[in-house]
Coordinates of C-alpha atoms in Angstrom, one line a residue:
Chain A
M1 CA 6.9 -119.9 15.0
P2 CA 4.0 -120.0 17.3
F3 CA 6.1 -119.8 20.5
K4 CA 7.5 -116.5 19.2
I5 CA 4.2 -114.9 18.6
Y6 CA 2.8 -116.1 22.0
R7 CA 6.0 -114.7 23.7
K8 CA 5.3 -111.3 22.1
Y9 CA 1.9 -111.0 23.8
V10 CA 3.2 -112.2 27.1
M11 CA 5.8 -109.5 27.0
L12 CA 3.4 -106.9 25.9
L13 CA 1.0 -107.7 28.8
A14 CA 4.0 -107.9 31.2
F15 CA 4.9 -104.4 30.4
T16 CA 1.5 -102.9 30.2
A17 CA -0.1 -104.7 33.1
P18 CA 1.0 -102.3 35.9
A19 CA -0.5 -99.4 34.0
L20 CA -3.6 -101.3 33.0
I21 CA -4.4 -102.4 36.5
F22 CA -4.3 -98.8 37.9
Y23 CA -6.1 -97.5 34.8
A24 CA -8.8 -100.2 34.9
I25 CA -9.6 -99.7 38.6
F26 CA -9.6 -96.0 38.9
L27 CA -10.6 -94.8 35.5
L28 CA -12.0 -97.5 33.1
I29 CA -14.4 -99.3 35.5
P30 CA -15.7 -95.9 37.0
T31 CA -16.5 -94.7 33.5
I32 CA -18.4 -97.7 32.6
S33 CA -20.1 -98.2 35.9
G34 CA -21.0 -94.5 35.8
M35 CA -22.7 -95.1 32.5
Y36 CA -24.7 -97.9 34.1
Y37 CA -25.6 -96.0 37.2
S38 CA -27.1 -93.2 34.8
F39 CA -29.8 -95.7 33.8
T40 CA -30.9 -96.3 37.4
D41 CA -32.6 -94.6 40.3
W42 CA -29.8 -95.4 42.8
N43 CA -29.2 -93.2 45.7
G44 CA -25.7 -94.4 46.3
L45 CA -26.7 -96.4 49.6
N46 CA -29.8 -98.5 49.2
P47 CA -28.8 -101.8 47.7
N48 CA -32.1 -102.1 46.0
Y49 CA -32.4 -99.8 42.9
S50 CA -34.2 -100.3 39.6
F51 CA -33.4 -99.7 36.0
I52 CA -35.4 -96.8 34.7
G53 CA -34.0 -96.5 31.2
L54 CA -33.6 -92.9 29.8
G55 CA -35.7 -91.6 32.7
N56 CA -32.8 -89.5 34.2
F57 CA -31.8 -88.1 30.8
V58 CA -35.2 -87.0 30.0
E59 CA -35.6 -85.4 33.4
A60 CA -32.3 -83.6 33.3
L61 CA -32.8 -82.2 29.8
K62 CA -36.6 -81.5 30.2
E63 CA -37.6 -80.9 33.8
D64 CA -34.5 -79.6 35.5
P65 CA -34.3 -75.8 35.1
D66 CA -31.3 -75.6 37.5
F67 CA -29.3 -78.1 35.3
L68 CA -30.3 -76.4 32.1
N69 CA -29.3 -72.9 33.5
S70 CA -25.9 -74.3 34.5
L71 CA -25.3 -76.0 31.2
W72 CA -26.2 -72.6 29.5
F73 CA -23.9 -70.7 31.8
T74 CA -21.2 -73.2 31.2
L75 CA -21.5 -73.0 27.4
K76 CA -21.4 -69.2 27.6
Y77 CA -18.3 -69.4 29.7
V78 CA -16.7 -71.9 27.3
L79 CA -17.3 -69.7 24.3
V80 CA -16.0 -66.4 25.8
M81 CA -13.0 -68.4 27.2
I82 CA -12.0 -70.0 24.0
V83 CA -12.0 -66.4 22.3
L84 CA -10.5 -64.3 24.9
Q85 CA -7.9 -66.8 26.3
N86 CA -6.5 -67.5 22.9
V87 CA -6.5 -63.9 21.5
L88 CA -4.8 -62.7 24.7
A89 CA -2.3 -65.4 24.8
L90 CA -1.4 -65.0 21.2
V91 CA -1.2 -61.2 21.6
L92 CA 1.0 -61.5 24.5
A93 CA 3.3 -64.1 22.7
V94 CA 3.5 -62.0 19.6
L95 CA 4.4 -58.9 21.6
I96 CA 7.0 -60.8 23.7
E97 CA 8.4 -62.5 20.6
S98 CA 8.9 -59.3 18.8
R99 CA 10.8 -57.6 21.5
I100 CA 14.5 -58.3 21.7
R101 CA 15.2 -57.4 25.3
S102 CA 13.6 -58.7 28.6
K103 CA 11.7 -61.5 26.9
G104 CA 12.4 -63.7 29.8
F105 CA 11.1 -61.2 32.4
F106 CA 7.6 -60.9 30.7
R107 CA 7.4 -64.5 30.1
T108 CA 7.9 -65.2 33.8
I109 CA 5.5 -62.5 35.1
F110 CA 2.7 -63.7 32.7
F111 CA 3.2 -67.3 33.5
M112 CA 3.6 -67.1 37.2
P113 CA -0.2 -67.0 38.0
N114 CA -0.5 -70.4 36.4
M115 CA 1.7 -71.9 39.0
I116 CA -0.7 -71.0 41.8
S117 CA -3.5 -73.4 42.3
T118 CA -6.8 -72.3 40.8
I119 CA -8.7 -72.4 44.2
I120 CA -5.9 -70.3 45.8
S121 CA -6.1 -67.7 42.8
A122 CA -9.8 -67.5 43.3
F123 CA -9.3 -66.7 47.0
M124 CA -6.8 -64.1 46.2
W125 CA -9.1 -62.4 43.8
T126 CA -12.0 -62.6 46.3
F127 CA -9.9 -60.5 48.4
V128 CA -9.3 -57.9 45.5
F129 CA -12.9 -57.9 44.2
S130 CA -14.5 -57.8 47.6
S131 CA -12.2 -55.5 49.5
V132 CA -9.4 -53.8 47.6
L133 CA -11.3 -52.5 44.5
P134 CA -14.3 -51.1 46.4
Q135 CA -11.8 -49.2 48.6
I136 CA -9.8 -47.9 45.7
A137 CA -13.1 -46.8 44.1
E138 CA -14.2 -45.0 47.2
K139 CA -10.7 -43.2 47.5
T140 CA -10.3 -42.3 43.7
T141 CA -14.1 -41.9 43.0
I142 CA -13.9 -44.3 40.0
A143 CA -17.3 -45.8 40.4
F144 CA -16.7 -48.5 38.0
L145 CA -14.2 -50.3 40.3
G146 CA -16.8 -50.3 43.1
Q147 CA -19.4 -52.4 41.5
S148 CA -20.6 -55.6 43.0
W149 CA -18.1 -57.8 41.4
L150 CA -19.2 -61.0 43.0
G151 CA -22.9 -60.2 44.0
D152 CA -24.4 -59.3 40.7
P153 CA -24.9 -62.3 38.4
K154 CA -24.2 -60.3 35.2
V155 CA -20.9 -58.8 36.6
S156 CA -19.9 -61.9 38.5
F157 CA -19.7 -63.8 35.1
F158 CA -17.0 -61.4 33.9
S159 CA -15.2 -61.7 37.4
I160 CA -15.0 -65.5 36.8
I161 CA -13.7 -64.8 33.3
I162 CA -11.1 -62.5 34.5
V163 CA -9.8 -64.7 37.2
S164 CA -9.8 -67.8 34.7
L165 CA -7.8 -65.6 32.3
W166 CA -5.4 -64.5 34.8
N167 CA -4.9 -68.2 35.8
G168 CA -4.8 -69.7 32.4
V169 CA -3.4 -67.3 29.7
G170 CA 0.2 -68.0 30.7
Y171 CA -0.1 -71.7 29.8
M172 CA -1.4 -70.9 26.3
M173 CA 1.1 -68.2 25.8
I174 CA 4.0 -70.6 26.4
I175 CA 2.7 -72.9 23.7
Y176 CA 2.1 -70.1 21.3
L177 CA 5.7 -68.8 22.0
A178 CA 7.3 -72.1 21.3
A179 CA 5.3 -72.3 18.0
L180 CA 6.4 -68.8 17.1
Q181 CA 9.9 -69.7 17.6
G182 CA 9.5 -72.4 15.1
V183 CA 8.5 -70.0 12.3
P184 CA 11.5 -69.3 10.1
Q185 CA 12.9 -65.8 10.3
S186 CA 13.7 -65.9 6.6
L187 CA 9.9 -66.2 5.7
K188 CA 9.1 -63.2 7.7
E189 CA 12.0 -61.4 6.2
A190 CA 10.9 -62.2 2.6
A191 CA 7.4 -60.9 3.5
I192 CA 8.9 -57.6 4.8
I193 CA 11.0 -57.3 1.6
D194 CA 7.9 -57.9 -0.5
G195 CA 6.5 -54.9 1.2
A196 CA 4.2 -56.4 3.8
N197 CA 3.9 -54.5 7.0
A198 CA 4.1 -56.0 10.5
F199 CA 0.4 -56.9 10.7
Q200 CA 0.3 -58.4 7.2
T201 CA 3.1 -60.5 7.8
L202 CA 1.6 -61.8 11.1
R203 CA -1.6 -62.6 9.2
S204 CA -0.2 -64.2 6.1
V205 CA 3.0 -65.7 7.3
T206 CA 3.1 -66.2 11.0
L207 CA -0.5 -67.4 11.7
P208 CA -0.7 -70.0 9.0
M209 CA 2.6 -71.3 10.2
I210 CA 1.2 -71.8 13.7
T211 CA -2.1 -73.3 13.2
H212 CA -0.9 -76.5 14.8
A213 CA -0.5 -74.7 18.1
I214 CA -4.0 -72.8 17.6
T215 CA -5.6 -76.2 17.2
I216 CA -4.0 -77.4 20.3
C217 CA -4.7 -74.3 22.5
F218 CA -8.4 -74.3 21.3
F219 CA -8.6 -78.1 22.3
L220 CA -7.0 -77.3 25.5
T221 CA -9.3 -74.4 26.4
L222 CA -12.4 -76.1 25.3
N223 CA -11.7 -79.2 27.4
G224 CA -10.5 -77.2 30.4
A225 CA -13.4 -74.6 30.3
F226 CA -16.1 -77.4 30.2
K227 CA -14.6 -78.6 33.5
V228 CA -14.4 -75.4 35.3
Y229 CA -15.2 -75.7 39.0
E230 CA -12.6 -74.3 41.3
V231 CA -12.8 -70.7 40.1
V232 CA -16.4 -70.5 40.5
Y233 CA -16.4 -72.5 43.7
G234 CA -13.8 -69.9 45.2
L235 CA -15.4 -66.8 43.9
T236 CA -19.1 -67.0 44.1
G237 CA -19.8 -70.6 45.2
G238 CA -22.3 -70.7 42.5
G239 CA -24.3 -67.9 43.7
P240 CA -26.0 -65.5 44.2
G241 CA -28.8 -68.1 44.1
R242 CA -27.6 -70.4 41.5
S243 CA -27.0 -67.7 39.0
T244 CA -23.4 -68.6 38.5
Q245 CA -23.6 -72.4 38.9
V246 CA -21.7 -74.4 36.5
I247 CA -22.4 -77.9 35.2
T248 CA -19.7 -79.6 37.3
M249 CA -21.1 -77.9 40.4
N250 CA -24.7 -78.9 39.6
I251 CA -23.4 -82.6 39.4
Y252 CA -21.6 -82.3 42.6
E253 CA -24.6 -80.9 44.4
E254 CA -26.9 -83.5 43.0
A255 CA -24.6 -86.4 44.1
F256 CA -22.9 -85.2 47.3
S257 CA -24.6 -82.3 49.0
N258 CA -28.3 -82.1 48.3
N259 CA -30.2 -85.1 47.2
F260 CA -27.7 -88.0 46.9
R261 CA -29.2 -89.1 43.6
Y262 CA -26.3 -91.0 42.4
G263 CA -28.0 -92.4 39.3
Y264 CA -29.6 -88.9 38.4
A265 CA -26.1 -87.2 38.9
S266 CA -24.5 -89.9 36.8
A267 CA -26.8 -89.2 34.0
K268 CA -25.8 -85.5 34.1
S269 CA -22.2 -86.7 34.1
V270 CA -22.7 -88.7 31.0
I271 CA -24.4 -85.7 29.3
L272 CA -21.3 -83.5 30.2
F273 CA -19.0 -86.2 28.8
A274 CA -21.1 -86.4 25.5
I275 CA -21.1 -82.6 25.1
V276 CA -17.3 -82.4 25.6
L277 CA -16.8 -85.3 23.1
I278 CA -19.1 -83.6 20.6
F279 CA -17.5 -80.3 20.8
T280 CA -14.0 -81.6 20.8
L281 CA -14.6 -83.7 17.7
I282 CA -16.2 -80.9 15.9
Q283 CA -13.4 -78.6 16.9
L284 CA -10.7 -80.9 15.8
R285 CA -12.3 -81.7 12.4
V286 CA -12.9 -78.1 11.7
M287 CA -9.3 -77.0 12.5
K288 CA -7.6 -80.0 11.0
K289 CA -9.0 -79.0 7.6
R290 CA -7.8 -75.5 8.1
E291 CA -4.3 -76.8 8.9
V292 CA -4.2 -78.7 5.6
E293 CA -5.4 -75.6 3.7
A294 CA -2.6 -73.5 5.2
Chain B
M1 CA 12.7 -58.5 12.2
R2 CA 14.1 -55.5 13.9
L3 CA 11.5 -53.0 15.2
K4 CA 11.8 -49.3 15.1
K5 CA 12.6 -47.9 18.4
A6 CA 9.2 -46.1 18.9
N7 CA 7.4 -49.4 18.1
S8 CA 9.5 -51.4 20.4
L9 CA 9.0 -48.8 23.1
L10 CA 5.2 -48.9 22.7
I11 CA 5.3 -52.9 22.9
T12 CA 7.3 -52.6 26.0
L13 CA 4.9 -50.2 27.6
I14 CA 1.9 -52.4 26.7
L15 CA 3.7 -55.4 28.2
C16 CA 4.5 -53.4 31.4
V17 CA 0.9 -52.5 31.9
G18 CA -0.1 -56.1 31.5
A19 CA 2.6 -57.2 33.8
V20 CA 1.4 -54.9 36.5
V21 CA -2.2 -56.1 36.1
S22 CA -0.9 -59.7 36.3
F23 CA 1.1 -59.1 39.4
F24 CA -1.4 -57.0 41.1
P25 CA -3.4 -59.8 43.1
I26 CA -0.2 -61.4 44.3
Y27 CA 1.2 -58.1 45.3
M28 CA -1.9 -57.2 47.2
A29 CA -2.0 -60.6 49.0
V30 CA 1.7 -60.2 50.0
I31 CA 1.6 -56.8 51.4
N32 CA -1.6 -57.0 53.2
S33 CA -0.7 -60.4 54.7
F34 CA 1.8 -58.2 56.9
K35 CA -0.8 -55.9 58.2
T36 CA -3.3 -55.9 61.0
Q37 CA -7.0 -55.9 60.1
G38 CA -7.2 -52.2 61.1
E39 CA -4.3 -51.2 59.0
M40 CA -5.6 -53.0 56.2
F41 CA -9.1 -51.3 56.2
A42 CA -7.3 -47.8 56.5
S43 CA -5.8 -48.6 53.1
F44 CA -5.3 -51.8 51.2
T45 CA -2.7 -50.3 48.8
A46 CA -0.4 -48.8 51.3
L47 CA 2.8 -50.5 52.3
P48 CA 2.6 -52.0 55.9
T49 CA 4.2 -49.6 58.4
K50 CA 5.6 -52.6 60.4
L51 CA 5.8 -56.2 59.3
H52 CA 3.3 -58.4 61.3
F53 CA 4.6 -61.9 61.2
E54 CA 2.1 -63.0 63.7
N55 CA -0.4 -63.6 60.9
Y56 CA 2.0 -65.9 59.4
S57 CA 2.6 -67.9 62.6
Q58 CA -1.1 -68.1 63.2
A59 CA -1.7 -69.3 59.6
F60 CA 1.1 -71.7 60.0
Q61 CA -0.5 -73.4 62.9
K62 CA -4.1 -73.2 61.7
T63 CA -3.4 -74.9 58.4
H64 CA -1.2 -77.5 60.1
L65 CA 1.1 -76.4 57.5
L66 CA 4.0 -78.8 58.0
N67 CA 1.7 -81.8 58.2
S68 CA -0.3 -80.9 55.1
A69 CA 2.8 -80.1 53.1
L70 CA 4.1 -83.4 54.1
N71 CA 1.0 -85.0 52.9
S72 CA 1.1 -83.1 49.7
T73 CA 4.8 -84.1 49.1
L74 CA 4.0 -87.8 49.7
I75 CA 1.0 -87.9 47.4
S76 CA 2.9 -86.1 44.6
F77 CA 6.0 -88.3 45.1
I78 CA 4.1 -91.7 45.0
G79 CA 1.7 -90.5 42.3
I80 CA 4.4 -89.3 40.0
G81 CA 6.6 -92.2 40.6
G82 CA 4.0 -94.7 39.8
I83 CA 2.8 -92.8 36.8
V84 CA 6.4 -92.6 35.5
I85 CA 7.3 -96.4 36.0
C86 CA 3.9 -97.7 34.8
S87 CA 3.7 -95.4 31.8
A88 CA 7.3 -95.8 30.7
L89 CA 7.1 -99.6 30.7
A90 CA 3.7 -99.6 28.9
G91 CA 4.5 -96.6 26.4
Y92 CA 7.7 -98.2 25.5
K93 CA 6.3 -101.7 24.7
L94 CA 3.1 -100.4 23.0
S95 CA 5.3 -98.3 20.7
R96 CA 7.6 -101.1 19.8
T97 CA 4.9 -103.9 19.3
R98 CA 2.8 -104.0 16.2
G99 CA -0.4 -105.8 16.0
K100 CA -4.1 -105.4 16.8
M101 CA -3.8 -106.1 20.5
S102 CA -1.2 -103.3 21.0
S103 CA -3.1 -100.8 18.9
A104 CA -6.2 -101.6 20.9
I105 CA -4.6 -101.2 24.3
F106 CA -3.0 -97.9 23.2
F107 CA -6.3 -96.7 21.8
L108 CA -8.0 -97.6 25.1
F109 CA -5.6 -95.3 27.0
V110 CA -5.6 -92.5 24.5
A111 CA -9.4 -92.3 24.1
S112 CA -9.8 -92.1 27.9
M113 CA -8.0 -88.8 28.0
L114 CA -11.3 -87.2 26.8
V115 CA -13.2 -88.3 29.8
P116 CA -13.8 -85.2 32.2
F117 CA -12.9 -86.0 35.7
H118 CA -16.3 -84.9 36.8
S119 CA -17.9 -87.5 34.8
I120 CA -16.2 -90.4 36.9
M121 CA -16.1 -88.6 40.2
I122 CA -19.3 -90.3 41.5
P123 CA -18.5 -94.0 40.7
L124 CA -14.8 -93.3 41.5
T125 CA -15.8 -92.2 45.1
R126 CA -17.9 -95.5 45.3
M127 CA -14.9 -97.4 44.1
A128 CA -12.5 -95.9 46.5
K129 CA -15.0 -96.7 49.4
D130 CA -15.4 -100.3 48.1
L131 CA -11.6 -100.9 48.0
S132 CA -11.4 -98.8 51.4
V133 CA -8.7 -96.5 50.0
Q134 CA -10.9 -93.6 50.8
G135 CA -9.5 -91.2 53.4
S136 CA -5.9 -92.4 53.1
T137 CA -3.0 -90.5 51.6
Y138 CA -1.6 -93.5 49.9
G139 CA -5.2 -94.4 48.4
L140 CA -5.3 -91.0 47.0
A141 CA -1.8 -91.3 45.5
L142 CA -2.9 -94.6 43.7
I143 CA -5.9 -93.0 42.3
Y144 CA -3.5 -90.4 40.7
I145 CA -1.7 -93.2 39.1
G146 CA -4.9 -94.5 37.6
L147 CA -5.9 -91.1 36.3
G148 CA -2.4 -89.9 35.1
V149 CA -1.1 -93.0 33.2
N150 CA -3.0 -92.2 30.0
M151 CA -1.5 -88.9 29.2
A152 CA 2.1 -90.1 30.2
I153 CA 1.7 -93.3 28.1
F154 CA 0.8 -91.1 25.1
L155 CA 3.8 -89.0 25.6
Y156 CA 6.3 -91.9 26.1
H157 CA 4.8 -93.7 23.1
G158 CA 5.6 -90.8 20.9
F159 CA 9.1 -90.3 22.4
V160 CA 10.2 -93.8 22.1
K161 CA 9.9 -93.6 18.3
S162 CA 13.0 -91.4 18.4
I163 CA 15.2 -94.0 20.0
P164 CA 17.1 -96.2 17.6
R165 CA 16.2 -99.9 17.9
E166 CA 19.7 -101.1 17.3
L167 CA 20.4 -100.0 20.9
E168 CA 18.2 -102.5 22.6
E169 CA 19.0 -105.3 20.0
S170 CA 22.7 -105.0 20.9
A171 CA 21.9 -105.1 24.6
Q172 CA 19.9 -108.3 24.0
M173 CA 22.9 -109.7 22.2
D174 CA 25.0 -109.0 25.2
G175 CA 22.4 -111.2 27.2
C176 CA 20.1 -108.8 28.8
N177 CA 16.6 -109.8 29.0
E178 CA 13.8 -107.5 28.1
F179 CA 13.4 -106.0 31.5
Q180 CA 17.1 -105.5 31.9
T181 CA 17.2 -103.8 28.6
F182 CA 14.4 -101.6 29.5
F183 CA 15.8 -100.5 32.7
R184 CA 19.4 -100.2 31.8
I185 CA 19.2 -98.8 28.4
I186 CA 15.8 -97.4 27.6
F187 CA 14.7 -95.8 30.6
P188 CA 17.8 -93.5 31.1
L189 CA 17.3 -92.5 27.4
L190 CA 13.7 -91.3 28.2
L191 CA 14.8 -88.9 30.9
P192 CA 13.9 -85.7 29.0
I193 CA 10.1 -86.7 28.4
T194 CA 10.2 -88.2 32.0
V195 CA 11.1 -84.7 33.4
T196 CA 8.2 -83.3 31.2
I197 CA 5.8 -85.6 32.7
A198 CA 7.0 -85.4 36.2
I199 CA 6.6 -81.6 36.1
L200 CA 3.2 -81.6 34.5
D201 CA 1.9 -84.2 37.0
F202 CA 3.5 -82.4 40.0
L203 CA 1.6 -79.2 39.1
W204 CA -1.7 -81.2 38.6
I205 CA -1.4 -83.4 41.8
W206 CA 0.0 -80.6 44.1
N207 CA -2.5 -78.1 43.1
D208 CA -5.6 -80.3 42.7
F209 CA -8.6 -79.6 44.9
L210 CA -11.6 -81.6 44.0
L211 CA -10.2 -85.0 44.2
P212 CA -8.6 -84.7 47.6
L213 CA -11.9 -83.0 48.7
L214 CA -13.9 -86.0 47.7
M215 CA -11.4 -88.6 49.1
L216 CA -9.9 -87.2 52.3
T217 CA -12.0 -87.1 55.4
D218 CA -9.6 -86.7 58.2
V219 CA -7.9 -83.2 58.8
N220 CA -4.6 -85.0 59.4
H221 CA -4.5 -86.3 56.0
Y222 CA -5.5 -83.1 54.2
T223 CA -3.3 -81.7 51.6
L224 CA -2.0 -78.1 51.6
I225 CA -4.6 -76.9 49.2
L226 CA -7.4 -78.6 51.2
S227 CA -6.1 -77.1 54.5
T228 CA -6.2 -73.7 53.0
N229 CA -9.6 -74.1 51.6
M230 CA -11.0 -75.2 55.1
L231 CA -9.3 -72.1 56.7
F232 CA -11.0 -70.0 54.0
G233 CA -14.3 -71.4 55.0
E234 CA -13.8 -70.9 58.8
Y235 CA -12.1 -67.4 58.9
N236 CA -14.0 -65.8 56.0
K237 CA -13.5 -62.3 56.8
E238 CA -10.3 -62.4 58.6
W239 CA -8.2 -61.4 55.6
S240 CA -4.8 -61.0 57.3
L241 CA -4.9 -64.5 58.4
I242 CA -6.3 -65.8 55.1
L243 CA -3.9 -63.9 53.0
A244 CA -0.9 -65.2 55.0
A245 CA -2.2 -68.7 54.4
L246 CA -2.5 -68.1 50.6
V247 CA 1.0 -66.7 50.5
L248 CA 2.4 -69.7 52.5
T249 CA 0.6 -72.2 50.4
S250 CA 1.9 -70.7 47.2
I251 CA 5.5 -70.4 48.3
P252 CA 6.4 -74.0 47.5
V253 CA 5.2 -73.8 43.9
I254 CA 6.9 -70.5 43.3
L255 CA 10.0 -71.8 44.6
I256 CA 9.9 -74.9 42.5
Y257 CA 9.0 -72.6 39.5
S258 CA 12.0 -70.5 40.0
F259 CA 14.4 -73.5 40.3
F260 CA 12.9 -75.4 37.2
Q261 CA 11.5 -72.6 35.1
K262 CA 13.2 -73.6 31.9
F263 CA 12.1 -77.3 32.4
I264 CA 8.6 -76.2 33.1
M265 CA 8.4 -74.0 30.0
E266 CA 9.9 -76.5 27.8
G267 CA 7.8 -79.4 29.3
I268 CA 4.6 -77.5 28.6
A269 CA 5.6 -76.7 25.0
E270 CA 6.8 -80.3 24.5
G271 CA 3.6 -81.8 26.1
A272 CA 1.5 -79.6 23.8
I273 CA 3.3 -80.5 20.7
K274 CA 3.4 -84.2 21.4
G275 CA -0.1 -84.0 22.7

């Protein structure tokens, strides 16, 4: 009956139209037009601009040391975050799960920083790094605390990591906790009876049972870490110089504060998108394989 | 698995140290927000001798706190409402309809979840200017709907599968049309996932910084986060004032967190498992 088929499509469109309209205007069209701008030399204002092919991409990847430095800095940040955020979250989750009492208390404390906006967290930590720790160092003569947390590029990389972890670990911890609760108690008990110690049980029983959660947390960390902006903006503003500038800041600067090179900044955005996409696909492929093996 | 007493004591100790570290910046911000600048530089770690509320009253005025909190509330409310209604409709129908068109639309939504916000912020600002929604709180809320529906549709799409089809069939027998069936029968049943989506989106929209920074130009339209950011830029070294503002800005989320803790935790876990 053709009428029925027709009716099915009308209903489908009627139900999806509200979402599709908002989505098309504010996400789909910007994505496509951004890709288009990336091949032009548009400055965002001038109605006349020309199509320059891959020129922007070549310039970004070959002649723009600031962009390449920000790219490198971001990659380092992503790698360190993937490892540290997940290890720390998993350790906390396992420790909390193993305790019988005051589970709720620790869960609350470790998750609380996640509620506070990233930019506000960065400001709070700026206070701690720039004022509190140096004063404690002076009074207790622990020189380590008095170092230039935000002024020395090598140290400020770790300051940025510390604040990111402080803000993000709780979220991953909740996911790991939920996964751990899904591991059947009987499996762990069987392993103990077979003579496995706590660590062996964790490695051979618990971890394989939660690979799904590990995949998700890696995915979330990877995606989030490439987009890092607020933490760096709040702590160092990308400085000193441009030593802690991340990709997103470099794009922002190119488009809005320095040069108003919309076309060029769009090309950089497309590069960021491509990198996130490639990394995500590789990560999901590798981890999905592991999930099957387990 | 019952742990030996010594082990369990050690674990508690490790967790306590972690908890102290985790709580330290918040504690520092709170106690120092009640001190004068001089008292602070004598010792940051000492408790305040007298509570100085004038930092708070100053921060309260300078961030136009009531006004910006109202803006944040308005934006979150419209944004979440729009996301929930649009996505529930779409996610439900996409989940129930088979065929190429339905799969194509669903794929379009899901694939876009990988697009980083920073990759579209430039054309998005253009778009907002062209549609003259830039600078308005309502405009900003509409943008959040556009950016938020993909994730919500994905979650609704998965959840709908757990609802038996017989329910809507019998409703239609009773003479409901498709929209009546949706709003009377299906939508109430989607409540658990709606709560999850509302919470995740609230945290996102309320705490967001970059999009409001790009879109809002008039101080009267600023969100709470944006007002605090402005204050930080202006009074860079006046820590007593800044800290009071930081604490004030964080109070709403902490309050909401303590009321909805259970739902937030469940929501995150559920969002991750379905996502």
